[in-house]
């Protein structure tokens, strides 16, 4: 909608248009922008995207959320405009996206990196939707937003928070409404840290309006969001929500005459609930105080990860490894301490820190662009808050305070976590609120966004359907029905032709049978792994390929595959285990021994490596070495 079209619905008499303060347009609560059904759909769908899942699917938490987010962006493109992206934000996003595309095209696997790799698909699949959510926030919640739109967003977010808080509370009580047996299931996000981060966003968004208006629905949502954060046992989320509540407190100007108001005291009370709740729940307390062994290992692991990631970036300072490039580039830069303690089969596809993630994905230029965008969001958000206050628009003031607190808290929480479909959509929508300017006359942007988001909606809905044959394939493979599993993986690939990692999923599924020595499983694993290596250069698939070739009776070819994999990941103990098996089959017992001895330096593979060495020493008649290896394999 053009600015002049919106002004036709303005008051009669006098000059039309928005009021101005210091030469800048400011917001009006019940502005001229029509309140449409498309706006309702978009503003409800973005927070709802955080809790949508595909029951019974194999990977049920990612593509359904992206599909709903695509619907939200499509609806925003069809809704009347209440604002637009500020030119500073638009330029920085454009420059960052262009640089990321260059980094992807010059990466090790250009097509896979442009599209985005499993499981987060942060290429052409997810990133346009993150940007689209930012654009939707500016379009729907800009300076001409109506009070009805703001209240609708609050209500939708409160319902999402109440649902998420209920599931989180059940899981904290030991129940598993969504199945699984892990200690931190992650509620409707599938990841406990994601769960906590969404809680941070919802607490920040709802805190001020819930307390100021004393709305039962908003208070229920705030309570659910607080439960979500506390029960997630995420230290980053706790730090993020406390930071967000501090922003809410400061933004309420506690030094003013109204410092005793509930809106000012509310953030303090919410912070107290977070602290007391964290100390009351055993798991949350153990992680927060560092008394949990796993929590201590996580801190050490993150430190090693960041050192390795920075070392990787130092080798590629201009373009980094490209988006999704970390997963296969990082193993060559692993530290010795990490290689000694970490499970080599586990895959790291994120740096667990947004600045380091930007550095690795696009080098120093992308890091500078990301930091500049973060600064612009905060600066423009403060400007918009001042304008809303000058215009005496309480809904907009409370919205902007919540958005500013949410974005700051999100940045703090993601200093130790990664971006994901479950958290990025709502965070981007609220960031768009902060960087919104008055609507413009440009009419080509919304149709273009509608076309792209519409195409992504179709692709993601069909892609989500592929989760069901994937789940069926895994079930068939688990009972040894290789042919049926193979057919189901092929069906999933037809439904999701853009997903170049379905062969990797198939290969790793058949790997269990390969380890058990089942030849049909090994042949299927090798076949799918070869497709994955050819399409993406996956190191994980290359490891499976070598194992499959070995079990299928091709030790010479397997050794070549595994030697190449070891060149890419020189400290990977699991590759050494399989190399030792290939060398032993070829009669090279001396080098097989060296490979297995190298694998004993890694804690997760040490027992298996010592057991293999015990068998080797027994066949060689080395009695003392055999006895020692047996003791070590048993942990004695």
Coordinates of C-alpha atoms in Angstrom, one line a residue, residues 1-3 5-10 18 28-36 39 76 78-84 138-149 396 437-440:
X1 CA 0.0 0.0 0.0
X2 CA 1.3 3.5 -0.8
X3 CA 1.5 6.1 1.8
X5 CA -3.6 5.5 -0.1
X6 CA -3.3 5.0 3.6
X7 CA -3.8 8.7 4.3
X8 CA -7.2 8.7 2.6
X9 CA -8.6 7.1 5.7
X10 CA -7.1 9.8 8.0
X18 CA 1.4 10.9 10.6
X28 CA -0.2 6.2 15.8
X29 CA -1.9 3.4 17.7
X30 CA -5.0 3.2 15.6
X31 CA -3.3 4.3 12.4
X32 CA -4.6 4.4 8.8
X33 CA -3.4 1.0 7.8
X34 CA -6.4 -1.5 7.4
X35 CA -6.5 -4.5 9.7
X36 CA -6.8 -7.5 7.5
X39 CA -2.2 -9.7 8.9
X76 CA 2.5 -10.7 5.2
X78 CA -0.6 -10.1 0.9
X79 CA -1.4 -7.9 3.9
X80 CA -1.6 -4.1 3.9
X81 CA 1.7 -2.4 4.8
X82 CA 2.2 -0.7 8.1
X83 CA 5.8 -0.1 7.4
X84 CA 8.9 -1.2 5.5
X138 CA 8.8 -4.2 9.5
X139 CA 5.8 -4.5 7.1
X140 CA 3.2 -5.6 9.7
X141 CA 4.4 -3.9 12.8
X142 CA 5.8 -0.7 11.4
X143 CA 5.0 2.9 12.3
X144 CA 1.4 2.7 11.0
X145 CA 0.5 -0.5 12.9
X146 CA -2.9 -0.6 14.6
X147 CA -3.4 -1.4 18.2
X148 CA -5.5 -4.3 17.1
X149 CA -2.5 -5.8 15.3
X396 CA 3.5 0.6 20.3
X437 CA 10.2 2.9 8.6
X438 CA 7.1 4.4 7.2
X439 CA 5.6 2.5 4.2
X440 CA 6.9 3.5 0.8

